[in-house]
mmCIF file of C-alpha atoms in Angstrom:
data_model
loop_
_atom_site.group_PDB
_atom_site.id
_atom_site.type_symbol
_atom_site.label_atom_id
_atom_site.label_comp_id
_atom_site.label_asym_id
_atom_site.label_seq_id
_atom_site.Cartn_x
_atom_site.Cartn_y
_atom_site.Cartn_z
ATOM 1 C CA MET A 1 64.893 -69.593 0.626
ATOM 2 C CA ASN A 2 63.733 -66.846 -1.718
ATOM 3 C CA THR A 3 62.412 -63.821 0.143
ATOM 4 C CA LYS A 4 60.730 -61.999 -2.749
ATOM 5 C CA PRO A 5 57.260 -60.923 -1.626
ATOM 6 C CA ASP A 6 55.400 -62.430 -4.579
ATOM 7 C CA CYS A 7 57.338 -65.697 -4.416
ATOM 8 C CA GLY A 8 55.385 -66.796 -1.345
ATOM 9 C CA VAL A 9 52.081 -65.993 -2.992
ATOM 10 C CA SER A 10 53.121 -67.929 -6.104
ATOM 11 C CA LEU A 11 53.998 -70.934 -3.991
ATOM 12 C CA GLN A 12 50.667 -70.686 -2.172
ATOM 13 C CA ILE A 13 48.816 -70.526 -5.477
ATOM 14 C CA ASP A 14 50.741 -73.550 -6.755
ATOM 15 C CA ASP A 15 49.858 -75.416 -3.567
ATOM 16 C CA TYR A 16 46.186 -74.519 -3.934
ATOM 17 C CA LEU A 17 46.218 -75.599 -7.584
ATOM 18 C CA ASP A 18 47.737 -78.932 -6.561
ATOM 19 C CA LEU A 19 45.023 -79.331 -3.934
ATOM 20 C CA LEU A 20 42.361 -78.378 -6.465
ATOM 21 C CA HIS A 21 43.706 -80.980 -8.859
ATOM 22 C CA PHE A 22 43.472 -83.592 -6.110
ATOM 23 C CA ALA A 23 39.958 -82.464 -5.124
ATOM 24 C CA ILE A 24 38.920 -82.913 -8.763
ATOM 25 C CA GLN A 25 40.434 -86.385 -8.827
ATOM 26 C CA ILE A 26 38.507 -87.480 -5.746
ATOM 27 C CA GLN A 27 35.412 -85.576 -6.948
ATOM 28 C CA ASP A 28 34.981 -83.557 -3.751
ATOM 29 C CA GLN A 29 32.799 -80.697 -5.021
ATOM 30 C CA GLU A 30 32.637 -78.796 -1.725
ATOM 31 C CA TRP A 31 36.411 -78.770 -1.341
ATOM 32 C CA GLN A 32 36.828 -77.738 -5.001
ATOM 33 C CA GLN A 33 34.552 -74.720 -4.489
ATOM 34 C CA SER A 34 36.397 -73.729 -1.332
ATOM 35 C CA LEU A 35 39.756 -73.911 -3.104
ATOM 36 C CA ILE A 36 38.426 -71.969 -6.089
ATOM 37 C CA ARG A 37 37.180 -69.199 -3.769
ATOM 38 C CA GLN A 38 40.631 -68.943 -2.193
ATOM 39 C CA LEU A 39 42.321 -68.903 -5.598
ATOM 40 C CA LYS A 40 40.067 -66.028 -6.656
ATOM 41 C CA ILE A 41 41.237 -64.087 -3.600
ATOM 42 C CA PHE A 42 44.860 -64.726 -4.603
ATOM 43 C CA GLN A 43 44.033 -63.760 -8.182
ATOM 44 C CA THR A 44 42.587 -60.419 -7.139
ATOM 45 C CA ALA A 45 45.616 -59.643 -4.980
ATOM 46 C CA THR A 46 48.207 -60.580 -7.580
ATOM 47 C CA GLU A 47 46.538 -59.291 -10.764
ATOM 48 C CA GLN A 48 47.408 -55.741 -9.843
ATOM 49 C CA GLN A 49 51.115 -56.612 -9.708
ATOM 50 C CA ARG A 50 51.495 -58.621 -12.933
ATOM 51 C CA THR A 51 52.284 -57.571 -16.477
ATOM 52 C CA PRO A 52 49.951 -58.577 -19.316
ATOM 53 C CA GLU A 53 52.468 -61.215 -20.413
ATOM 54 C CA GLU A 54 52.537 -62.688 -16.908
ATOM 55 C CA GLU A 55 48.732 -62.773 -16.976
ATOM 56 C CA LEU A 56 48.889 -64.767 -20.200
ATOM 57 C CA TRP A 57 51.322 -67.250 -18.676
ATOM 58 C CA THR A 58 49.041 -67.597 -15.656
ATOM 59 C CA ARG A 59 46.121 -68.319 -17.986
ATOM 60 C CA PHE A 60 48.242 -70.820 -19.925
ATOM 61 C CA ASP A 61 49.201 -72.629 -16.707
ATOM 62 C CA TYR A 62 45.580 -72.661 -15.538
ATOM 63 C CA ILE A 63 44.448 -74.209 -18.825
ATOM 64 C CA ASN A 64 47.165 -76.861 -18.537
ATOM 65 C CA SER A 65 46.036 -77.626 -14.998
ATOM 66 C CA LYS A 66 42.438 -78.031 -16.152
ATOM 67 C CA LEU A 67 43.570 -80.270 -19.022
ATOM 68 C CA THR A 68 45.510 -82.475 -16.637
ATOM 69 C CA GLY A 69 42.473 -82.846 -14.392
ATOM 70 C CA LEU A 70 40.232 -83.695 -17.333
ATOM 71 C CA CYS A 71 42.712 -86.285 -18.597
ATOM 72 C CA HIS A 72 42.558 -88.010 -15.222
ATOM 73 C CA GLN A 73 38.775 -87.817 -15.256
ATOM 74 C CA ILE A 74 38.514 -89.244 -18.762
ATOM 75 C CA HIS A 75 40.464 -92.321 -17.670
ATOM 76 C CA ALA A 76 38.056 -92.792 -14.773
ATOM 77 C CA ALA A 77 34.939 -92.265 -16.916
ATOM 78 C CA HIS A 78 32.308 -94.963 -16.484
ATOM 79 C CA SER A 79 30.442 -94.490 -19.755
ATOM 80 C CA ILE A 80 31.059 -93.509 -23.351
ATOM 81 C CA ASP A 81 28.813 -90.451 -22.933
ATOM 82 C CA GLU A 82 30.819 -89.281 -19.939
ATOM 83 C CA ARG A 83 34.040 -89.835 -21.861
ATOM 84 C CA LYS A 84 32.733 -87.825 -24.838
ATOM 85 C CA LYS A 85 31.772 -84.965 -22.515
ATOM 86 C CA PHE A 86 35.334 -84.831 -21.179
ATOM 87 C CA GLU A 87 36.778 -85.071 -24.703
ATOM 88 C CA GLU A 88 34.691 -82.064 -25.793
ATOM 89 C CA ARG A 89 35.881 -80.022 -22.820
ATOM 90 C CA ILE A 90 39.479 -81.044 -23.547
ATOM 91 C CA GLY A 91 39.084 -79.939 -27.165
ATOM 92 C CA LEU A 92 37.797 -76.514 -26.123
ATOM 93 C CA LEU A 93 40.605 -76.048 -23.627
ATOM 94 C CA GLN A 94 43.177 -77.041 -26.248
ATOM 95 C CA LEU A 95 41.831 -74.338 -28.558
ATOM 96 C CA GLN A 96 42.036 -71.808 -25.731
ATOM 97 C CA ARG A 97 45.593 -72.865 -25.009
ATOM 98 C CA VAL A 98 46.601 -72.345 -28.652
ATOM 99 C CA GLU A 99 45.078 -68.853 -28.601
ATOM 100 C CA VAL A 100 46.852 -67.937 -25.360
ATOM 101 C CA ALA A 101 50.142 -69.307 -26.743
ATOM 102 C CA ARG A 102 49.745 -67.058 -29.812
ATOM 103 C CA LYS A 103 49.184 -64.053 -27.574
ATOM 104 C CA ILE A 104 52.245 -64.936 -25.484
ATOM 105 C CA LYS A 105 54.339 -65.206 -28.636
ATOM 106 C CA TRP A 106 53.051 -61.854 -29.868
ATOM 107 C CA ALA A 107 53.628 -60.190 -26.467
ATOM 108 C CA SER A 108 57.210 -61.468 -26.290
ATOM 109 C CA ARG A 109 58.003 -59.825 -29.651
ATOM 110 C CA ARG A 110 57.013 -56.369 -28.422
#
């Protein structure tokens, strides 16, 4: 077992992200909001300890998590309009992910 102080927080955040992903899948809005509030608390506590590059990786992981959730939602879509809405959101997130990846690449060269 790793005893680094921020390791436990990282595992908790990962657990909450997994739960958030599941809450999205089952479309439980109340639970999603509760999990998001807790993640914001974790974010505030850990932001002060992370480097800018770590922040970028966190953003990259968050975008990937959102993309995964949207991919599951698109498969469960009941109408073409709903599917198009998810496809648009996926497209925007993909653009964000490319931009964050560029910043990560630039930061790693410094």
